[in-house]
């Protein structure tokens, strides 16, 4: 295996029926599994971090099978940003609700007195609305931004003259 | 005390770890590092830590391997006619010294599953195992500790994950992850 050959196989996208079919079959299950771990993390193994990572990895799998550029076209930047920053905002917002009712930041036991619901709902909200979207968004975001490489390499980018 | 499967897994993880340090071809190293992570994930599952095992399998073996592959796809591969990397003597010395320190401490560790060990202290661990379902209404004690007892810490961790994405954008001088 010469250097030129190996470099080509690493960098160029190869359309493979086997990989595409496998991903087509596996993707619905891995996305469902990721959502299951997120929504069921309170009562069995798993949680927002694990579920979010697997849900994000599903998009990575699709990108690897069908090409990174077509997937990039399909996935809007605002979706990724909304997942990541929306997760941080949701985590902080849920954490501030107990403060409004006179308890500490993230002091979910106050939910019982304030709304008559268990503290569990605070934990669930933090895992499902906070941790999971952040991890999904950042896993997807890191993948596409690293695949794109340095901004200075792309001629259509106009934000490269600031240094 | 240690099953044949665990022994085989231990040898596999150890060989994979040493191979990542010694092999010269970076693509081979990344693939072996992924296999190492998968072995560690199995290990965590054997040590009854399914939450950690899932994280290791998804992030360590899956996402990290993909990100590293993407990174080397954009770099030139150096000549790899030699199979092994020539060891860097000072690095070998530092790693060896560190290994000796670790090996000395490991003999002081109690046997896994030994009942009188420090982290089997009922005052601490049993407290959470017994009180978590009542305090938080959550069955999984790991989730109860992560999102309940030390939720503020988890908030910090989640923010660090968010910042990792922002840092990647900054370093790579981009304003968007995918497309506008």
Tab-separated table of C-alpha atoms in Angstrom:
chain	number	residue	atom	x	y	z
A	1	UNK	CA	0.000	0.000	0.000
A	2	UNK	CA	1.629	3.199	-1.154
A	3	UNK	CA	1.206	6.562	0.511
A	4	UNK	CA	-0.785	8.090	-2.328
A	5	UNK	CA	-3.242	5.183	-2.334
A	6	UNK	CA	-3.818	5.205	1.392
A	7	UNK	CA	-4.269	8.965	1.418
A	8	UNK	CA	-6.931	8.757	-1.258
A	9	UNK	CA	-8.918	6.063	0.563
A	10	UNK	CA	-8.895	8.134	3.745
A	11	UNK	CA	-9.933	11.488	2.359
A	12	UNK	CA	-12.277	10.684	-0.533
A	13	UNK	CA	-15.863	9.544	-0.122
A	14	UNK	CA	-16.494	6.057	-1.488
A	15	UNK	CA	-20.087	5.216	-2.281
A	16	UNK	CA	-20.642	1.740	-0.922
A	17	UNK	CA	-23.938	-0.126	-1.266
A	18	UNK	CA	-23.053	-2.280	1.732
A	19	UNK	CA	-22.386	0.656	4.068
A	20	UNK	CA	-25.393	2.621	2.809
A	21	UNK	CA	-27.759	-0.323	3.243
A	22	UNK	CA	-26.369	-1.133	6.688
A	23	UNK	CA	-26.726	2.454	7.861
A	24	UNK	CA	-30.236	2.644	6.413
A	25	UNK	CA	-31.155	-0.395	8.486
A	26	UNK	CA	-29.302	0.547	11.665
A	27	UNK	CA	-30.031	4.316	11.824
A	28	UNK	CA	-33.721	4.078	12.907
A	29	UNK	CA	-32.776	1.650	15.657
A	30	UNK	CA	-29.801	3.647	16.950
A	31	UNK	CA	-31.841	6.867	16.962
A	32	UNK	CA	-34.642	5.091	18.847
A	33	UNK	CA	-32.116	3.617	21.269
A	34	UNK	CA	-30.600	7.053	21.876
A	35	UNK	CA	-34.042	8.515	22.585
A	36	UNK	CA	-34.895	5.533	24.795
A	37	UNK	CA	-31.743	6.024	26.877
A	38	UNK	CA	-32.531	9.726	27.207
A	39	UNK	CA	-36.171	9.309	28.217
A	40	UNK	CA	-35.684	6.152	30.274
A	41	UNK	CA	-32.380	7.085	31.929
A	42	UNK	CA	-34.047	7.785	35.259
A	43	UNK	CA	-35.161	4.208	35.822
A	44	UNK	CA	-32.534	2.124	34.020
A	45	UNK	CA	-28.940	2.457	32.863
A	46	UNK	CA	-28.359	5.404	30.570
A	47	UNK	CA	-29.264	9.066	30.700
A	48	UNK	CA	-29.116	12.284	28.772
A	49	UNK	CA	-25.391	12.098	28.037
A	50	UNK	CA	-25.412	8.525	26.699
A	51	UNK	CA	-28.686	8.963	24.812
A	52	UNK	CA	-27.613	12.287	23.335
A	53	UNK	CA	-24.276	10.848	22.202
A	54	UNK	CA	-25.937	7.890	20.457
A	55	UNK	CA	-28.549	10.125	18.803
A	56	UNK	CA	-25.750	12.403	17.569
A	57	UNK	CA	-23.692	9.428	16.413
A	58	UNK	CA	-26.633	8.394	14.214
A	59	UNK	CA	-26.189	11.577	12.185
A	60	UNK	CA	-22.424	10.892	11.991
A	61	UNK	CA	-23.177	7.398	10.669
A	62	UNK	CA	-25.472	8.828	7.984
A	63	UNK	CA	-22.787	11.341	7.016
A	64	UNK	CA	-20.174	8.594	6.709
A	65	UNK	CA	-22.428	6.435	4.548
A	66	UNK	CA	-24.003	9.054	2.268
A	67	UNK	CA	-21.163	11.572	2.165
A	68	UNK	CA	-20.348	14.424	4.521
A	69	UNK	CA	-21.130	17.238	2.058
A	70	UNK	CA	-24.686	16.101	1.121
A	71	UNK	CA	-25.423	15.630	4.844
A	72	UNK	CA	-24.009	19.093	5.559
A	73	UNK	CA	-26.369	20.566	2.943
A	74	UNK	CA	-29.304	18.767	4.537
A	75	UNK	CA	-28.529	19.747	8.122
A	76	UNK	CA	-29.088	23.436	8.854
A	77	UNK	CA	-26.578	25.140	11.115
A	78	UNK	CA	-29.396	26.654	13.147
A	79	UNK	CA	-30.584	23.131	14.091
A	80	UNK	CA	-27.164	22.262	15.531
A	81	UNK	CA	-26.798	25.619	17.305
A	82	UNK	CA	-30.359	25.440	18.635
A	83	UNK	CA	-29.688	21.977	20.094
A	84	UNK	CA	-26.431	22.998	21.769
A	85	UNK	CA	-27.231	26.480	23.069
A	86	UNK	CA	-30.903	25.675	23.652
A	87	UNK	CA	-29.762	22.809	25.891
A	88	UNK	CA	-27.588	25.109	28.020
A	89	UNK	CA	-30.412	27.684	28.242
A	90	UNK	CA	-32.988	25.008	29.128
A	91	UNK	CA	-30.717	23.536	31.825
A	92	UNK	CA	-30.236	26.985	33.389
A	93	UNK	CA	-33.945	27.858	33.073
A	94	UNK	CA	-35.090	24.612	34.716
A	95	UNK	CA	-32.479	25.142	37.432
A	96	UNK	CA	-33.801	28.656	38.089
A	97	UNK	CA	-37.425	27.565	38.622
A	98	UNK	CA	-36.748	26.476	42.250
A	99	UNK	CA	-35.030	29.833	42.852
A	100	UNK	CA	-38.292	31.577	41.926
A	101	UNK	CA	-40.016	29.489	44.600
A	102	UNK	CA	-37.446	30.374	47.234
A	103	UNK	CA	-35.136	27.349	47.085
A	104	UNK	CA	-31.588	26.914	45.792
A	105	UNK	CA	-30.515	26.734	42.138
A	106	UNK	CA	-31.532	23.214	40.953
A	107	UNK	CA	-33.277	22.593	44.305
A	108	UNK	CA	-35.915	20.331	42.778
A	109	UNK	CA	-37.487	19.045	46.036
A	110	UNK	CA	-39.350	22.367	46.165
A	111	UNK	CA	-41.450	21.158	43.188
A	112	UNK	CA	-43.541	19.116	45.623
A	113	UNK	CA	-44.613	22.210	47.523
A	114	UNK	CA	-44.834	24.555	44.549
A	115	UNK	CA	-46.543	22.420	41.901
A	116	UNK	CA	-47.404	19.188	43.726
A	117	UNK	CA	-45.135	17.141	41.451
A	118	UNK	CA	-42.150	14.963	42.361
A	119	UNK	CA	-38.547	16.205	42.271
A	120	UNK	CA	-38.068	13.537	39.601
A	121	UNK	CA	-39.576	15.874	36.983
A	122	UNK	CA	-36.823	18.394	37.588
A	123	UNK	CA	-34.158	15.732	37.057
A	124	UNK	CA	-35.917	14.457	33.947
A	125	UNK	CA	-36.233	17.969	32.533
A	126	UNK	CA	-32.538	18.646	33.085
A	127	UNK	CA	-31.500	15.356	31.438
A	128	UNK	CA	-33.953	15.474	28.511
A	129	UNK	CA	-34.026	19.214	27.748
A	130	UNK	CA	-30.511	20.073	28.919
A	131	UNK	CA	-27.812	17.425	28.739
A	132	UNK	CA	-29.103	15.351	25.802
A	133	UNK	CA	-29.540	18.216	23.259
A	134	UNK	CA	-26.170	19.740	24.211
A	135	UNK	CA	-24.326	16.462	23.640
A	136	UNK	CA	-26.231	15.697	20.409
A	137	UNK	CA	-25.611	19.176	19.030
A	138	UNK	CA	-21.928	19.291	19.942
A	139	UNK	CA	-21.177	15.759	18.686
A	140	UNK	CA	-22.752	16.661	15.323
A	141	UNK	CA	-21.179	20.126	15.300
A	142	UNK	CA	-17.659	18.903	16.084
A	143	UNK	CA	-17.924	16.303	13.332
A	144	UNK	CA	-18.918	18.769	10.615
A	145	UNK	CA	-16.583	21.555	11.674
A	146	UNK	CA	-13.584	19.191	11.847
A	147	UNK	CA	-14.563	17.653	8.500
A	148	UNK	CA	-14.582	21.162	6.992
A	149	UNK	CA	-11.140	21.953	8.404
A	150	UNK	CA	-9.603	25.391	8.762
A	151	UNK	CA	-11.780	28.268	7.610
A	152	UNK	CA	-8.831	29.667	5.669
A	153	UNK	CA	-8.908	26.662	3.316
A	154	UNK	CA	-12.352	27.401	1.910
A	155	UNK	CA	-12.434	30.142	-0.752
A	156	UNK	CA	-16.106	30.956	-0.126
A	157	UNK	CA	-15.488	31.909	3.486
A	158	UNK	CA	-15.183	35.615	4.150
A	159	UNK	CA	-14.285	35.559	7.848
A	160	UNK	CA	-10.618	34.700	7.435
A	161	UNK	CA	-8.966	38.087	7.215
A	162	UNK	CA	-9.296	39.100	10.863
A	163	UNK	CA	-5.822	38.068	11.993
B	1	UNK	CA	-11.403	-14.635	41.398
B	2	UNK	CA	-10.834	-13.449	37.810
B	3	UNK	CA	-12.684	-15.253	35.015
B	4	UNK	CA	-10.917	-16.375	31.812
B	5	UNK	CA	-12.973	-13.860	29.844
B	6	UNK	CA	-11.875	-11.009	32.092
B	7	UNK	CA	-8.259	-12.178	31.843
B	8	UNK	CA	-8.490	-12.267	28.031
B	9	UNK	CA	-10.086	-8.810	28.018
B	10	UNK	CA	-7.332	-7.516	30.276
B	11	UNK	CA	-4.624	-8.838	27.952
B	12	UNK	CA	-6.464	-7.417	24.919
B	13	UNK	CA	-6.755	-3.935	26.445
B	14	UNK	CA	-3.134	-3.983	27.570
B	15	UNK	CA	-1.817	-5.107	24.153
B	16	UNK	CA	-3.977	-2.490	22.403
B	17	UNK	CA	-2.699	0.258	24.704
B	18	UNK	CA	0.939	-0.678	24.122
B	19	UNK	CA	0.338	-0.977	20.358
B	20	UNK	CA	-1.049	2.574	20.160
B	21	UNK	CA	2.162	3.823	21.740
B	22	UNK	CA	4.554	1.796	19.593
B	23	UNK	CA	3.045	1.586	16.084
B	24	UNK	CA	4.140	4.170	13.530
B	25	UNK	CA	1.173	4.186	11.145
B	26	UNK	CA	-1.286	6.705	12.576
B	27	UNK	CA	-4.333	5.125	10.884
B	28	UNK	CA	-3.548	1.786	12.541
B	29	UNK	CA	-3.090	3.567	15.870
B	30	UNK	CA	-6.533	5.210	15.619
B	31	UNK	CA	-8.252	1.916	14.781
B	32	UNK	CA	-6.468	0.170	17.659
B	33	UNK	CA	-7.368	3.022	20.025
B	34	UNK	CA	-11.020	2.446	19.052
B	35	UNK	CA	-10.659	-1.256	19.815
B	36	UNK	CA	-9.034	-0.336	23.143
B	37	UNK	CA	-12.048	1.834	24.015
B	38	UNK	CA	-14.416	-0.981	23.114
B	39	UNK	CA	-12.439	-3.320	25.394
B	40	UNK	CA	-12.616	-0.768	28.213
B	41	UNK	CA	-16.388	-0.426	27.646
B	42	UNK	CA	-16.731	-4.203	28.111
B	43	UNK	CA	-14.608	-3.917	31.232
B	44	UNK	CA	-16.891	-1.260	32.715
B	45	UNK	CA	-19.895	-3.444	31.901
B	46	UNK	CA	-18.207	-6.317	33.765
B	47	UNK	CA	-17.553	-4.047	36.741
B	48	UNK	CA	-21.322	-3.365	36.809
B	49	UNK	CA	-21.044	0.215	35.572
B	50	UNK	CA	-23.340	0.144	32.498
B	51	UNK	CA	-23.674	3.941	32.415
B	52	UNK	CA	-19.916	4.409	32.092
B	53	UNK	CA	-19.708	1.492	29.634
B	54	UNK	CA	-22.258	3.112	27.320
B	55	UNK	CA	-20.481	6.456	27.434
B	56	UNK	CA	-17.123	4.836	26.682
B	57	UNK	CA	-18.562	2.823	23.776
B	58	UNK	CA	-20.398	5.786	22.239
B	59	UNK	CA	-17.862	8.569	22.837
B	60	UNK	CA	-14.536	6.734	23.212
B	61	UNK	CA	-14.922	4.057	20.583
B	62	UNK	CA	-17.380	5.751	18.230
B	63	UNK	CA	-17.252	9.527	18.095
B	64	UNK	CA	-13.581	10.012	19.038
B	65	UNK	CA	-12.447	7.464	16.430
B	66	UNK	CA	-14.506	9.243	13.750
B	67	UNK	CA	-13.156	12.678	14.741
B	68	UNK	CA	-9.559	11.408	14.689
B	69	UNK	CA	-10.110	9.762	11.276
B	70	UNK	CA	-11.483	13.055	9.940
B	71	UNK	CA	-8.437	14.851	11.316
B	72	UNK	CA	-5.858	12.586	9.695
B	73	UNK	CA	-7.823	12.663	6.435
B	74	UNK	CA	-6.763	16.338	6.235
B	75	UNK	CA	-3.109	15.747	7.050
B	76	UNK	CA	-0.371	14.190	4.982
B	77	UNK	CA	0.567	10.705	6.074
B	78	UNK	CA	4.232	10.291	6.807
B	79	UNK	CA	6.298	7.505	5.383
B	80	UNK	CA	5.563	4.345	7.308
B	81	UNK	CA	7.904	1.752	5.893
B	82	UNK	CA	8.969	1.024	9.461
B	83	UNK	CA	6.401	-0.825	11.539
B	84	UNK	CA	7.314	0.644	14.901
B	85	UNK	CA	7.911	4.171	16.094
B	86	UNK	CA	11.414	4.781	17.424
B	87	UNK	CA	10.940	5.252	21.166
B	88	UNK	CA	11.692	8.668	22.599
B	89	UNK	CA	14.073	7.961	25.508
B	90	UNK	CA	13.012	10.802	27.875
B	91	UNK	CA	9.325	9.970	27.233
B	92	UNK	CA	9.975	6.291	27.989
B	93	UNK	CA	11.718	7.327	31.201
B	94	UNK	CA	8.839	9.579	32.351
B	95	UNK	CA	6.171	7.002	31.451
B	96	UNK	CA	8.206	4.262	33.153
B	97	UNK	CA	8.538	6.319	36.343
B	98	UNK	CA	4.796	7.011	36.289
B	99	UNK	CA	4.080	3.309	35.747
B	100	UNK	CA	6.228	2.382	38.753
B	101	UNK	CA	4.292	4.859	40.936
B	102	UNK	CA	0.975	3.433	39.708
B	103	UNK	CA	2.093	-0.157	40.269
B	104	UNK	CA	3.178	0.678	43.824
B	105	UNK	CA	-0.231	2.211	44.615
B	106	UNK	CA	-2.153	-0.622	42.941
B	107	UNK	CA	-0.865	-3.157	45.488
B	108	UNK	CA	-2.495	-1.031	48.176
B	109	UNK	CA	-5.907	-1.319	46.498
B	110	UNK	CA	-8.378	-3.721	48.101
B	111	UNK	CA	-9.722	-6.640	46.046
B	112	UNK	CA	-12.805	-5.813	43.953
B	113	UNK	CA	-15.894	-6.942	45.860
B	114	UNK	CA	-14.087	-7.111	49.206
B	115	UNK	CA	-16.685	-6.130	51.894
B	116	UNK	CA	-14.787	-3.866	54.317
B	117	UNK	CA	-13.362	-1.518	51.658
B	118	UNK	CA	-13.449	2.238	51.835
B	119	UNK	CA	-15.949	2.850	49.037
B	120	UNK	CA	-18.226	0.182	50.474
B	121	UNK	CA	-18.652	2.541	53.419
B	122	UNK	CA	-22.372	2.395	54.203
B	123	UNK	CA	-22.241	5.896	55.605
B	124	UNK	CA	-21.623	7.185	52.085
B	125	UNK	CA	-22.592	4.735	49.331
B	126	UNK	CA	-25.477	3.030	51.104
B	127	UNK	CA	-26.902	6.433	51.950
B	128	UNK	CA	-27.349	7.274	48.278
B	129	UNK	CA	-28.526	3.790	47.322
B	130	UNK	CA	-31.194	3.911	50.016
B	131	UNK	CA	-32.235	7.539	49.873
B	132	UNK	CA	-31.986	8.278	46.128
B	133	UNK	CA	-35.310	6.660	45.101
B	134	UNK	CA	-37.144	8.392	47.978
B	135	UNK	CA	-35.421	11.788	47.692
B	136	UNK	CA	-35.580	12.129	43.935
B	137	UNK	CA	-38.128	9.560	42.762
B	138	UNK	CA	-35.537	8.216	40.313
B	139	UNK	CA	-34.677	4.500	40.239
B	140	UNK	CA	-31.231	4.799	38.655
B	141	UNK	CA	-28.897	5.921	41.455
B	142	UNK	CA	-26.347	7.202	38.911
B	143	UNK	CA	-28.907	9.569	37.361
B	144	UNK	CA	-30.069	10.583	40.835
B	145	UNK	CA	-26.536	11.604	41.822
B	146	UNK	CA	-25.708	13.229	38.460
B	147	UNK	CA	-28.838	15.302	37.973
B	148	UNK	CA	-30.055	15.500	41.558
B	149	UNK	CA	-27.474	15.521	44.327
B	150	UNK	CA	-24.767	17.140	42.229
B	151	UNK	CA	-26.837	18.811	39.554
B	152	UNK	CA	-24.772	21.983	39.715
B	153	UNK	CA	-21.655	20.003	38.859
B	154	UNK	CA	-23.475	18.453	35.891
B	155	UNK	CA	-24.524	21.934	34.774
B	156	UNK	CA	-20.839	22.846	34.685
B	157	UNK	CA	-19.976	19.691	32.751
B	158	UNK	CA	-22.732	20.269	30.211
B	159	UNK	CA	-21.439	23.814	29.719
B	160	UNK	CA	-17.927	22.437	29.170
B	161	UNK	CA	-19.295	20.178	26.390
B	162	UNK	CA	-20.954	23.247	24.844
B	163	UNK	CA	-17.693	25.196	25.100
B	164	UNK	CA	-15.831	22.364	23.355
B	165	UNK	CA	-17.963	23.025	20.286
B	166	UNK	CA	-17.391	26.775	20.515
B	167	UNK	CA	-13.634	26.225	20.910
B	168	UNK	CA	-13.567	24.065	17.765
B	169	UNK	CA	-15.310	26.854	15.821
B	170	UNK	CA	-12.828	29.425	17.122
B	171	UNK	CA	-9.717	27.335	16.461
B	172	UNK	CA	-10.861	26.383	12.959
B	173	UNK	CA	-11.933	29.998	12.259
B	174	UNK	CA	-15.486	29.191	11.262
B	175	UNK	CA	-18.798	30.755	12.142
B	176	UNK	CA	-21.090	27.827	11.341
B	177	UNK	CA	-21.011	24.090	12.053
B	178	UNK	CA	-22.768	22.981	8.879
B	179	UNK	CA	-24.422	25.352	6.423
B	180	UNK	CA	-26.176	28.665	6.839
